[in-house]
Short mmCIF file of C-alpha atoms and ligand atoms in Angstrom, two decimals:
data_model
loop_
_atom_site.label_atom_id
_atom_site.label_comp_id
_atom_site.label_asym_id
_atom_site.label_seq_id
_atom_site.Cartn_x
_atom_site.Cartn_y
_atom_site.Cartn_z
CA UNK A 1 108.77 69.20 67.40
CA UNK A 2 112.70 68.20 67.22
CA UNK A 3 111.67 65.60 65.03
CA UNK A 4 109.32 66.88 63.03
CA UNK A 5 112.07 69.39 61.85
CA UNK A 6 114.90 66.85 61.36
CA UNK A 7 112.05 64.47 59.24
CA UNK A 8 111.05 67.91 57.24
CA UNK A 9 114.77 68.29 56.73
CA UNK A 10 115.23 64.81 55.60
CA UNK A 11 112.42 64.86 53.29
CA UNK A 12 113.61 68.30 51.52
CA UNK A 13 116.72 66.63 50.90
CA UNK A 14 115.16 63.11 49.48
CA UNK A 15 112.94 65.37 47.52
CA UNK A 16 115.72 67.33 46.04
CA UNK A 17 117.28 63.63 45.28
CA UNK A 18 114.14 62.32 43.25
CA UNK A 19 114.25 66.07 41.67
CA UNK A 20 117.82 65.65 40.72
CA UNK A 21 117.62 61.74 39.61
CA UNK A 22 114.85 62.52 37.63
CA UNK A 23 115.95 65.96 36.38
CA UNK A 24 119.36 64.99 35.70
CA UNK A 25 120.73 61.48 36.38
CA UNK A 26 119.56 58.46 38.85
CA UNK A 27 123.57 58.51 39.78
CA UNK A 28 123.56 62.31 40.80
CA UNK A 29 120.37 61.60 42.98
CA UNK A 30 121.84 58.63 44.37
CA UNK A 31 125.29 60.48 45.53
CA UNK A 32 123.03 63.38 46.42
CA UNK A 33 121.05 60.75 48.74
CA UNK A 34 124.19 59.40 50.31
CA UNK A 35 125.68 62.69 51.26
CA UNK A 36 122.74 64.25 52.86
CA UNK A 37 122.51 60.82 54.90
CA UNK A 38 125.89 60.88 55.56
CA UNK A 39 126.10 64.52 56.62
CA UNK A 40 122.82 63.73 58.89
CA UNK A 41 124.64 60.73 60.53
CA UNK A 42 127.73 62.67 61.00
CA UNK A 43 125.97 65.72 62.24
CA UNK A 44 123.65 63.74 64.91
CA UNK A 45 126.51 61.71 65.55
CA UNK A 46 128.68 64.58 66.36
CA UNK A 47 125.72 66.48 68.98
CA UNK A 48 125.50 62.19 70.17
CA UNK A 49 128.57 62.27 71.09
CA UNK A 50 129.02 65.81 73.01
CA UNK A 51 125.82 64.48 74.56
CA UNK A 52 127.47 61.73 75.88
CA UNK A 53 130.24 63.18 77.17
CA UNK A 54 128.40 65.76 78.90
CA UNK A 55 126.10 62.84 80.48
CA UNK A 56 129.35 61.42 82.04
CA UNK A 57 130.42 64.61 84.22
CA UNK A 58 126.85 66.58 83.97
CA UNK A 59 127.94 68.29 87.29
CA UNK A 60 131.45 69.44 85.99
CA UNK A 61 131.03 70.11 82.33
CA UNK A 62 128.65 72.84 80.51
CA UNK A 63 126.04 71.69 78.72
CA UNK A 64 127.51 71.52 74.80
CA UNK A 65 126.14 74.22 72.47
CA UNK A 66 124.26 72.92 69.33
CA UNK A 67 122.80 74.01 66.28
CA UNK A 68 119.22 73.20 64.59
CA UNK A 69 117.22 70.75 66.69
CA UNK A 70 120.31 69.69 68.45
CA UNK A 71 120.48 73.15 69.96
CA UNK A 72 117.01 73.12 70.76
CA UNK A 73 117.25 70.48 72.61
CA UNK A 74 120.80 71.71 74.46
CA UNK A 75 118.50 74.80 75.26
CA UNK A 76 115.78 72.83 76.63
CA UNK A 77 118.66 70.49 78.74
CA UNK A 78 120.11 74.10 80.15
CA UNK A 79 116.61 75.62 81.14
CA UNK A 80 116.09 72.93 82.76
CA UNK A 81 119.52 72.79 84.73
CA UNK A 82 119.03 76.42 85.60
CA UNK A 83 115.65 76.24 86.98
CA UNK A 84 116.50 73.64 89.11
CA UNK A 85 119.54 75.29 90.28
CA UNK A 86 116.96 78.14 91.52
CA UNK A 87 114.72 76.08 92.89
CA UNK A 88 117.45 73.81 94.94
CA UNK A 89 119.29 77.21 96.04
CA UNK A 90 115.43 78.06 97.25
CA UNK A 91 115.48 75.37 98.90
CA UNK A 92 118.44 76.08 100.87
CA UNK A 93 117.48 79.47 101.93
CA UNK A 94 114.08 78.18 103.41
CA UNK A 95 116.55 75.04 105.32
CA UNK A 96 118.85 77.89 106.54
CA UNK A 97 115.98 79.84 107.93
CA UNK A 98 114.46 76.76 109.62
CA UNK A 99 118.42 75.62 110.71
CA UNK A 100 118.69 79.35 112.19
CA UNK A 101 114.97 79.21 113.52
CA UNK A 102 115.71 75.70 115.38
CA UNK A 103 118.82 76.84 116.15
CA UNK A 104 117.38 79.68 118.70
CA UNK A 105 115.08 77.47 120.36
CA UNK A 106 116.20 77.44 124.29
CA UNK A 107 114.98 73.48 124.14
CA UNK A 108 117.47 71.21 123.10
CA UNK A 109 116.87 69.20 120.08
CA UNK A 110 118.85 66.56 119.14
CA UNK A 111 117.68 63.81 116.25
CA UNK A 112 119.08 60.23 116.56
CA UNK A 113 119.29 57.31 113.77
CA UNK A 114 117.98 53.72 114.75
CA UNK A 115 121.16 52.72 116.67
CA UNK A 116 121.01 55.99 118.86
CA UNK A 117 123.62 58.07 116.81
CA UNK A 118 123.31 61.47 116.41
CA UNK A 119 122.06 62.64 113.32
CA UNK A 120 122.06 66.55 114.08
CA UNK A 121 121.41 68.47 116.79
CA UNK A 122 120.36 72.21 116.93
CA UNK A 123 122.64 74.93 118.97
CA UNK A 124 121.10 74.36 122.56
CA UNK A 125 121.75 70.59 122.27
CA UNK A 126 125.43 70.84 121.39
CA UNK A 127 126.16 73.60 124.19
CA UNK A 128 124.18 72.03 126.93
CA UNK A 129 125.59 67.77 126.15
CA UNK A 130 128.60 69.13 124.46
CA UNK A 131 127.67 67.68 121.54
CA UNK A 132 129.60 67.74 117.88
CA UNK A 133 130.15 66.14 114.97
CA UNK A 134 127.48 63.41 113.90
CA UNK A 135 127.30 59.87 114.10
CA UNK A 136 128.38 59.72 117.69
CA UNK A 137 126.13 57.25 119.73
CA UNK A 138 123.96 59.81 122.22
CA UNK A 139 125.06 57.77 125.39
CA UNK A 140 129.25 59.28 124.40
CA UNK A 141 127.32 62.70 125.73
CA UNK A 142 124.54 62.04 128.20
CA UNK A 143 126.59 59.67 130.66
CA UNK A 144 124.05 59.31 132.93
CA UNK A 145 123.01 56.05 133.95
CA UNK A 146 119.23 56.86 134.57
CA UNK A 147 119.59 58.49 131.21
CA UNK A 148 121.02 55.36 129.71
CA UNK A 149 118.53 52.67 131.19
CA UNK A 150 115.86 55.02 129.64
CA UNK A 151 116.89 54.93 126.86
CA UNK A 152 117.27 51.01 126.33
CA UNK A 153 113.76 50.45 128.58
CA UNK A 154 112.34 52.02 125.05
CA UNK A 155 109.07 53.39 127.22
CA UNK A 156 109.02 56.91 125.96
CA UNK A 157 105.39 57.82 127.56
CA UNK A 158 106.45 59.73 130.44
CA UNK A 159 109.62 62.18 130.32
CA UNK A 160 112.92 61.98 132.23
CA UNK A 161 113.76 64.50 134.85
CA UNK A 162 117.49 64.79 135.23
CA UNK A 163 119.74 66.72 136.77
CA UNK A 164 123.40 67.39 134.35
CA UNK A 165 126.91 66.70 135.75
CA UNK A 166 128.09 70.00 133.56
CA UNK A 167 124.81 71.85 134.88
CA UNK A 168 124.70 71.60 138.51
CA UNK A 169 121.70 73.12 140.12
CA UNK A 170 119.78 72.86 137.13
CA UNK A 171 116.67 70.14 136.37
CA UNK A 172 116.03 68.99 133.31
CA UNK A 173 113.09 67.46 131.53
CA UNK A 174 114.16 65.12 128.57
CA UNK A 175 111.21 63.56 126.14
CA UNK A 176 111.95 61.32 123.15
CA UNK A 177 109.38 60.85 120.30
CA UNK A 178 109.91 57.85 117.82
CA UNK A 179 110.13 58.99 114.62
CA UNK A 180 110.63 56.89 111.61
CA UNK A 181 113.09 54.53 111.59
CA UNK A 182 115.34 57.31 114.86
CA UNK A 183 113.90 59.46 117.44
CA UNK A 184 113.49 63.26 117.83
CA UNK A 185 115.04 64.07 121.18
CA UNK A 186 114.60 67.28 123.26
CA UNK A 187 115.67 68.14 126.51
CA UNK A 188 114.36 71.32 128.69
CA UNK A 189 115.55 73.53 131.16
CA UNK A 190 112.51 73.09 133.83
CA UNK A 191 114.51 74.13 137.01
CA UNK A 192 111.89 77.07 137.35
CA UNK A 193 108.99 75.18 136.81
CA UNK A 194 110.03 72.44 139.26
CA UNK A 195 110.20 75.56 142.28
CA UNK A 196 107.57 76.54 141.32
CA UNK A 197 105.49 73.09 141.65
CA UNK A 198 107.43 72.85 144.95
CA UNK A 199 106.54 76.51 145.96
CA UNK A 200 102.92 75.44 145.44
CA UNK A 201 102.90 72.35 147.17
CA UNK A 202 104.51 74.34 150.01
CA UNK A 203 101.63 76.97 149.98
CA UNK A 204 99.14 74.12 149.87
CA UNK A 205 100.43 72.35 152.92
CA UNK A 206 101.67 75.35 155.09
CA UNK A 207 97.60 76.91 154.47
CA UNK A 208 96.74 73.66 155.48
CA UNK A 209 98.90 73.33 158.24
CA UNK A 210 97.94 77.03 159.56
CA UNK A 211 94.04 75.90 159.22
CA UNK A 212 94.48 72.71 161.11
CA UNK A 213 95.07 74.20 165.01
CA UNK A 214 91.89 76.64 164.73
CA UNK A 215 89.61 74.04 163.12
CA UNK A 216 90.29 71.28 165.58
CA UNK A 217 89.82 74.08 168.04
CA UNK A 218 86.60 74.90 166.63
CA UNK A 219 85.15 71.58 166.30
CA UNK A 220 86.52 70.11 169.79
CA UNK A 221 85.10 73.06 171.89
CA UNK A 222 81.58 73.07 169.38
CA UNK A 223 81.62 69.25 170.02
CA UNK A 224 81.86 69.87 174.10
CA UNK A 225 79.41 71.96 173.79
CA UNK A 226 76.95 70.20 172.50
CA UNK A 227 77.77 66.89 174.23
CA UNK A 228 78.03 68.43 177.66
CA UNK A 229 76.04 70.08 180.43
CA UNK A 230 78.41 73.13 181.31
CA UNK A 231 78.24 75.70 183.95
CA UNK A 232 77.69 78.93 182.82
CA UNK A 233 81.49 80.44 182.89
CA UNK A 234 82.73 76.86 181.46
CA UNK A 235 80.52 77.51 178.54
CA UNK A 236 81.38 81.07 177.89
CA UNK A 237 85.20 79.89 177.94
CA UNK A 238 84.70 77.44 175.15
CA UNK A 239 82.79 79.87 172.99
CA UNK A 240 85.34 82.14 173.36
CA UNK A 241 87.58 79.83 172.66
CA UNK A 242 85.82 79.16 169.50
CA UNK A 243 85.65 82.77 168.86
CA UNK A 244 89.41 83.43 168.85
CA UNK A 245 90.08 80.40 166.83
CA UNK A 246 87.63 81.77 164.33
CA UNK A 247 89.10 84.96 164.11
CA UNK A 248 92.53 83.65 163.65
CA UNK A 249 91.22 81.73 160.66
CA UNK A 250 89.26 84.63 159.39
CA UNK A 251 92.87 87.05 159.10
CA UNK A 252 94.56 83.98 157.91
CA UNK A 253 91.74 83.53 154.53
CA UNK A 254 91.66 87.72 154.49
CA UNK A 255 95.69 88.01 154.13
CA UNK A 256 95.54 84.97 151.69
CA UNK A 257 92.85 87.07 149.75
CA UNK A 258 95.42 90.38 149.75
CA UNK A 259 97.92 88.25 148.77
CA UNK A 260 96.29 86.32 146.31
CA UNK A 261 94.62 89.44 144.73
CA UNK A 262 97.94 91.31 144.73
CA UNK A 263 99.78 88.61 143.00
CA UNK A 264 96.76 87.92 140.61
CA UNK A 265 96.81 91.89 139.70
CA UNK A 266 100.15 92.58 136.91
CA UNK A 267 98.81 96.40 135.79
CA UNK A 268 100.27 99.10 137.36
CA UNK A 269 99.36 100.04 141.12
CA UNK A 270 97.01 102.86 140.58
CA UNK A 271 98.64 106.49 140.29
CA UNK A 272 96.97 108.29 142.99
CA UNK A 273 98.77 111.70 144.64
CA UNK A 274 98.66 110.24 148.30
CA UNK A 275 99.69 113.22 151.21
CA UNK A 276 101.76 111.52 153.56
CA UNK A 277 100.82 113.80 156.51
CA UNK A 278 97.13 112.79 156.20
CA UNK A 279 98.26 109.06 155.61
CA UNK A 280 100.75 108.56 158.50
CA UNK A 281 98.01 110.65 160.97
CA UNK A 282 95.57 108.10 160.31
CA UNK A 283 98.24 104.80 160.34
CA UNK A 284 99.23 106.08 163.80
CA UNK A 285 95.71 106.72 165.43
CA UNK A 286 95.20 103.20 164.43
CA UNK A 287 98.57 101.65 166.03
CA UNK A 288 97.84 103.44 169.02
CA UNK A 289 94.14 101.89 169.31
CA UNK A 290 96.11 98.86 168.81
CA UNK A 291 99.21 99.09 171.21
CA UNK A 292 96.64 100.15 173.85
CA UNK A 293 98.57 102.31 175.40
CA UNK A 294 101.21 100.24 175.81
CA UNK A 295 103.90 102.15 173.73
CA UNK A 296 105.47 105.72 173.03
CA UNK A 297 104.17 105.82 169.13
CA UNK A 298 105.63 108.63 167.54
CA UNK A 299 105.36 110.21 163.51
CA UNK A 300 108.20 111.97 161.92
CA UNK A 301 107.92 113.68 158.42
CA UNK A 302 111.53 115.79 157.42
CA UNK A 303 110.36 116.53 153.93
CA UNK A 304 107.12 117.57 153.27
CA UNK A 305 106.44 115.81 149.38
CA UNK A 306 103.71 113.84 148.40
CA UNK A 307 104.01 110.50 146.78
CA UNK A 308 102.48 108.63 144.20
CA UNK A 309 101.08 105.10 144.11
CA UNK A 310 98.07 103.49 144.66
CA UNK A 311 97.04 104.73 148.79
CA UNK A 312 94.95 101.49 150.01
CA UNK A 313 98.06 99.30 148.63
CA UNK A 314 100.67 101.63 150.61
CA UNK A 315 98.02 101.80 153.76
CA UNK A 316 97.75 98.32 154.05
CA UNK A 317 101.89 98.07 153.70
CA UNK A 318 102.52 100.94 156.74
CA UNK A 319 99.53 99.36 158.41
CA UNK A 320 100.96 95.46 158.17
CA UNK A 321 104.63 97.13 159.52
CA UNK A 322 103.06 99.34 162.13
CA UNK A 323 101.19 96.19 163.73
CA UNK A 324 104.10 93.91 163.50
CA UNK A 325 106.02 96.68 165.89
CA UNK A 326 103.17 96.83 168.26
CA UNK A 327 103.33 93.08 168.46
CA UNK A 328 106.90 92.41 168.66
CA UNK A 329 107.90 95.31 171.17
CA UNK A 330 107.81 94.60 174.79
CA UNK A 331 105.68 96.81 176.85
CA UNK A 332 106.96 100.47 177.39
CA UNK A 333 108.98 100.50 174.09
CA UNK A 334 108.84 103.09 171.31
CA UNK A 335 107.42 102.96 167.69
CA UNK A 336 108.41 105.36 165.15
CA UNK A 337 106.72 105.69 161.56
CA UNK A 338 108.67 108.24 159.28
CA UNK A 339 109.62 110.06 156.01
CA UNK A 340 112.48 111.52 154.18
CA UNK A 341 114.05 111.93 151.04
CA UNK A 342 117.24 111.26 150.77
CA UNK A 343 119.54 111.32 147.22
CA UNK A 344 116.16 111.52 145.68
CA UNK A 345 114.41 108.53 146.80
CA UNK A 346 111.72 108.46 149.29
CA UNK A 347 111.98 106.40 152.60
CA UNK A 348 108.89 105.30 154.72
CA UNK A 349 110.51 103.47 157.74
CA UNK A 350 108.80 102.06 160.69
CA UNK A 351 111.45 101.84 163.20
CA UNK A 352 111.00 100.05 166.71
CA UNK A 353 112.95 99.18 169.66
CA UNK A 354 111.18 95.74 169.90
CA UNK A 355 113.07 92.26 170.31
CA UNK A 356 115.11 92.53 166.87
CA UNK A 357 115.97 89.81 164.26
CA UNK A 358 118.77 87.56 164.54
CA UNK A 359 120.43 88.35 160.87
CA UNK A 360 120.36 84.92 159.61
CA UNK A 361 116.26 85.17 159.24
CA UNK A 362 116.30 88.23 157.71
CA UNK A 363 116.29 87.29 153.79
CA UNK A 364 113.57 84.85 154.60
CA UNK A 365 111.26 86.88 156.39
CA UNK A 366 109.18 87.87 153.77
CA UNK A 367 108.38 84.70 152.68
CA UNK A 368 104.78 83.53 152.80
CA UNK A 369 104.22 81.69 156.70
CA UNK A 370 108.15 82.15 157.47
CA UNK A 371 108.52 82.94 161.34
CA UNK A 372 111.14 83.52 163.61
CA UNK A 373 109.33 82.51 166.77
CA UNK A 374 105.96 80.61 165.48
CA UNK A 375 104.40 80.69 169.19
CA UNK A 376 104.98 84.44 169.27
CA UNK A 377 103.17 85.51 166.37
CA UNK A 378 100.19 83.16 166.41
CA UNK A 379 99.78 84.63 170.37
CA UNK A 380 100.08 88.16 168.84
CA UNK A 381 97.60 87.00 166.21
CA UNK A 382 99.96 86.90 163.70
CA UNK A 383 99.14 84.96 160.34
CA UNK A 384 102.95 85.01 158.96
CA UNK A 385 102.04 86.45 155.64
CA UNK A 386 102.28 90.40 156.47
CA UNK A 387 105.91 90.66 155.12
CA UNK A 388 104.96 89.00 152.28
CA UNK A 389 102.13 91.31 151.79
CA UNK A 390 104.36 94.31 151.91
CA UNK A 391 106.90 92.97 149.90
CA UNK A 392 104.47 92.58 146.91
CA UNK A 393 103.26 96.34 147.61
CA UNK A 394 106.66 98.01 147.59
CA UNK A 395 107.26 95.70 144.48
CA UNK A 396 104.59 96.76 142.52
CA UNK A 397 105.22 100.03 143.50
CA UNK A 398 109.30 99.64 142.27
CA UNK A 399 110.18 100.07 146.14
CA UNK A 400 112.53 97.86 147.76
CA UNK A 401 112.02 96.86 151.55
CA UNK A 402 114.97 97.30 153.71
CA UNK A 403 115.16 95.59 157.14
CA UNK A 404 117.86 96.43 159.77
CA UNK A 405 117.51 94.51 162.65
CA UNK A 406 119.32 93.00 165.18
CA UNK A 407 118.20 90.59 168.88
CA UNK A 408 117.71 93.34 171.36
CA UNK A 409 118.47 96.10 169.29
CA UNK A 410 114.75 96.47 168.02
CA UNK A 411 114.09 96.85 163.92
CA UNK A 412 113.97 99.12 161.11
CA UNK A 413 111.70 98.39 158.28
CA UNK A 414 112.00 100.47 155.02
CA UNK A 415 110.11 100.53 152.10
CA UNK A 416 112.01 103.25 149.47
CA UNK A 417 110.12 104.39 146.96
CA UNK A 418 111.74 105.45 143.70
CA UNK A 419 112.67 109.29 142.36
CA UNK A 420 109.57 108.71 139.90
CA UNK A 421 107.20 108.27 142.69
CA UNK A 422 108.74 111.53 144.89
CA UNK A 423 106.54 114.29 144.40
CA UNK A 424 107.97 118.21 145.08
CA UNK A 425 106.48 119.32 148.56
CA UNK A 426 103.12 120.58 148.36
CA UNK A 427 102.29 123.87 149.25
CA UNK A 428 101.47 124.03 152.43
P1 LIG B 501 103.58 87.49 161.39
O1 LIG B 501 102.14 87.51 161.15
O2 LIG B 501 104.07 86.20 161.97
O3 LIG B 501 104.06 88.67 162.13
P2 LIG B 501 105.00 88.66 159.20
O4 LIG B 501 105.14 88.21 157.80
O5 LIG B 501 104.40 89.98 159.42
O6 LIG B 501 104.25 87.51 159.95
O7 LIG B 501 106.46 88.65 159.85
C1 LIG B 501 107.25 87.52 159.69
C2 LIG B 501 108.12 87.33 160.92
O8 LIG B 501 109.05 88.42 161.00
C3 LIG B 501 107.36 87.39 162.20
O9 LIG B 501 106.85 86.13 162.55
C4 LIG B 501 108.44 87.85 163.19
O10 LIG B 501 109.17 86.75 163.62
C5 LIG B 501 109.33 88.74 162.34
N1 LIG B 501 109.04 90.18 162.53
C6 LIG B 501 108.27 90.96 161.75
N2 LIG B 501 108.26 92.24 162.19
C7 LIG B 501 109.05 92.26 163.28
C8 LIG B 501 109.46 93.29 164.20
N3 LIG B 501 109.04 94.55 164.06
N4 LIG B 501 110.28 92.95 165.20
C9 LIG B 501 110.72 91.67 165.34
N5 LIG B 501 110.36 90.65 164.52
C10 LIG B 501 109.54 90.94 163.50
#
C-alpha cells in the first residue's frame, strides 16, 4: 500500500514531466524530472536516515515522526511497539501472580541449572536453607552430607528424609525432578506425617501385642482340651480359662470399636438436654453392681443445671472413670461422682481415694494402651484404652480432662464442660 502511493506519486510527477516537455519544452520536463527525483531521494533519504538512527537505540529513542508513506509506516512501527509493550507488561502481571502464588506455597521450591546452581527459589526455600542471591551451587546451603551424596548418586526415584541443622526437631522430605537441562527441587515439612506413620505402627503392634496373651491362652487351653482326657474340675478350669481370655479380647475389640468410631466421627456430638440427676443415678447403680460392695460410692450434685451434649458419649465417659475407681481403689475405700459449676463452667469429677498416680505418668495416661502398672489393669480387666476414650469425649464435647492425683493420695478425674454446654437449673 506504501508503495503503491509513493509509485502513484512518482508517476503524477513523470506525467506532469511528459505534459510539460511536450507542452512546453523537452528541457523544462527534463529539470522538472530531476527535481521531483531529487526531492524523492532526498525525502526517502531523510525518513532512511531517522530510520536508521532510531534502529540503533530502538529502546532509548522515540520512534521518528514522518509524513506521507513514511509516516504510515512510523505509525505502523509505533502500534506495533505499543502493543507489545501491553502484551509484555501482561505478561508480567500473570509472572507476578504465579511468583506471589509459588511464593505462598509451605513446600520449598528451589530450581537448579545443570551444575547444581541455584536458579531461583520461591519464599519457603530461601527461609528454610537460607538461601539468596542466584547462582550459588545448592550444596553452599544444604551442608548435609547425606544431602550431598544424593545429590551426586543422581538416583532421584525415591525422596530424601532429612532432618535440618537450623530446624532441629523437624523431618524433612526432599524430592528432585530432572528437568531440562537443571532440576526442580522441593523440600517438605513431613515431621507430622512421620508421627503419625509412627503413631500407627505403634497402634498396630501394641493391638497386636494386647491380642497375643489371650489368643495363646485360648488356643493352648482349646488344644489341651482336645488332646487330653481331663477330670471333670481340670476341664472346667481350662474352659474358664478360655472364657476369661475371651472376654478380655472381646472389651479389648469393643473399646477399639468406641475409639475407632469416635475418632472416625468429626460432626458435632449430638445436642441432647441430658439431666444430670437422672444420669449420675444410673452411673452409680452401675459402679456399685460393679464394686460389689466393696466401696462407700457416693453422688454429689451442688448445682442443679442440665447440660448439653450428646448423653451415650458422656455415659460411656462417667462410666469408663467410675470403673477405673472401682478398680484401682483398695477394698473399703470411697468413690465420689459429682457436679458443680464453678466461674461458669461445669465440672463432672469422679474423685477416689484409690492408689493415686505418681505425677510423672500423668500427661501420658490418656494415651491409647499407656499403663502405670500393666499387671494391675489387665487383672482388673483393664484394656488401657478407657482414658483415651474419655479424652476423645470431653474433646468433642470442648471439655478438657483434669487429673489430680498423687501415690496414696487417691485421684481426681475432671472432665469441665464449657459455659456453652451449662444449662440454667431446671425447674425442679
Ligand atoms: P486401663 O484399662 O488400664 O485402666 P485406662 O486408659 O482407663 O486403662 O487408664 C490408664 C491407666 O491410668 C491405668 O492403667 C492406670 O494405671 C491409671 N489409672 C486410671 N484411673 C486410675 C485411678 N482412678 N486411680 C489410679 N490409677 C488410675
Amino acid at each position: 500500500m506504501i508503495w503503491i502511493r509513493q509509485l502513484l506519486w512518482l508517476g503524477a510527477a513523470l506525467l506532469v514531466a511528459a505534459l510539460l516537455a511536450y507542452f512546453i519544452s523537452p528541457t523544462i520536463g527534463l529539470v522538472w524530472s530531476a527535481l521531483v527525483l531529487g526531492g524523492a531521494v532526498a525525502f526517502n533519504g531523510y525518513f532512511l536516515w531517522q530510520l536508521n538512527e532510531w534502529a540503533v537505540l530502538p529502546d532509548k529513542r522515540r520512534v521518528p515522526i514522518g509524513t506521507g508513506s513514511w509516516g504510515l509506516a512510523f505509525e505502523r512501527i509505533s502500534r506495533y511497539l505499543r502493543e507489545r509493550a501491553d502484551a509484555s507488561e501482561a505478561l508480567e502481571a500473570e509472572l507476578e501472580g504465579v511468583h506471589a502464588a509459588v511464593d505462598r506455597l509451605p513446600d520449598a521450591l528451589i530450581a537448579l541449572d545443570r551444575f547444581d546452581h541455584v536458579l531461583w527459589s520461591n519464599r519457603s526455600a530461601q527461609e528454610l536453607h537460607g538461601i539468596f542471591g542466584t547462582s550459588r551451587p545448592i550444596h553452599h546451603f544444604i551442608r548435609q552430607p547425606d544431602f550431598v551424596s544424593f545429590l551426586d548418586a543422581g538416583k532421584f526415584d525415591n525422596p530424601l528424609q532429612i532432618s535440618l541443622a537450623t530446624h532441629p526437631g523437624r523431618i524433612y522430605r526432599i524430592r528432585i525432578f530432572p528437568s531440562g537441562d537443571g532440576k526442580l527441587m522441593i523440600t517438605r515439612d513431613v515431621t507430622d506425617q512421620t508421627k503419625i506413620d509412627a503413631m500407627r505402627s505403634d497402634f498396630v503392634a501394641n493391638v497386636s501385642h494386647e491380642l497375643r496373651t489371650p489368643v495363646t491362652i485360648v488356643c493352648g487351653f482349646a488344644e489341651t482340651l482336645l488332646e487330653l482326657e481331663l477330670d471333670e474340675a481340670t476341664r472346667r478350669e481350662h474352659l474358664e480359662s478360655i472364657l476369661r481370655s475371651s472376654r478380655s479380647m472381646q472389651r479389648i475389640i469393643d473399646d477399639l470399636l468406641t475409639l475407632a468410631t469416635l475418632e472416625a466421627d468429626l460432626d458435632q456430638p449430638r445436642d441432647q438436654v441430658i439431666d444430670l440427676r437422672e444420669l449420675f443415678a444410673a452411673m452409680i447403680d452401675e459402679a456399685t453392681a460393679f464394686s460389689g460392695g466393696r466401696h462407700r460410692i457416693s453422688m454429689t450434685i451442688n448445682d442443679a443445671y442440665q447440660v448439653r451434649g450428646d448423653a451415650g458419649e458422656l455415659e460411656s465417659a462417667i462410666r469408663n472413670l467410675l470403673t477405673n475407681a472401682v478398680r484401682y481403689t483398695p477394698d473399703g475405700g470411697a468413690i465420689e461422682l459429682s457436679w458443680r459449676v464453678r466461674d461458669g463452667e461445669g465440672w463432672i469429677t469422679v474423685r477416689d481415694t484409690g492408689i493415686g498416680i505418681d505425677a510423672d505418668h500423668l500427661p501420658r495416661l490418656s494415651e491409647r494402651f499407656y499403663r502405670v502398672d500393666r499387671g494391675r489393669s489387665r487383672s482388673t480387666g483393664g484394656t488401657g484404652l478407657g482414658l483415651a476414650i474419655v479424652k476423645r469425649i470431653a474433646s468433642r464435647h470442648g471439655a478438657g480432662l483434669h487429673i489430680v492425683s498423687a501415690p496414696g493420695d487417691g485421684s481426681s478425674f475432671s472432665l469441665r464442660l464449657p459455659a456453652s454446654r451449662i444449662l440454667p437449673p431446671s425447674d425442679e
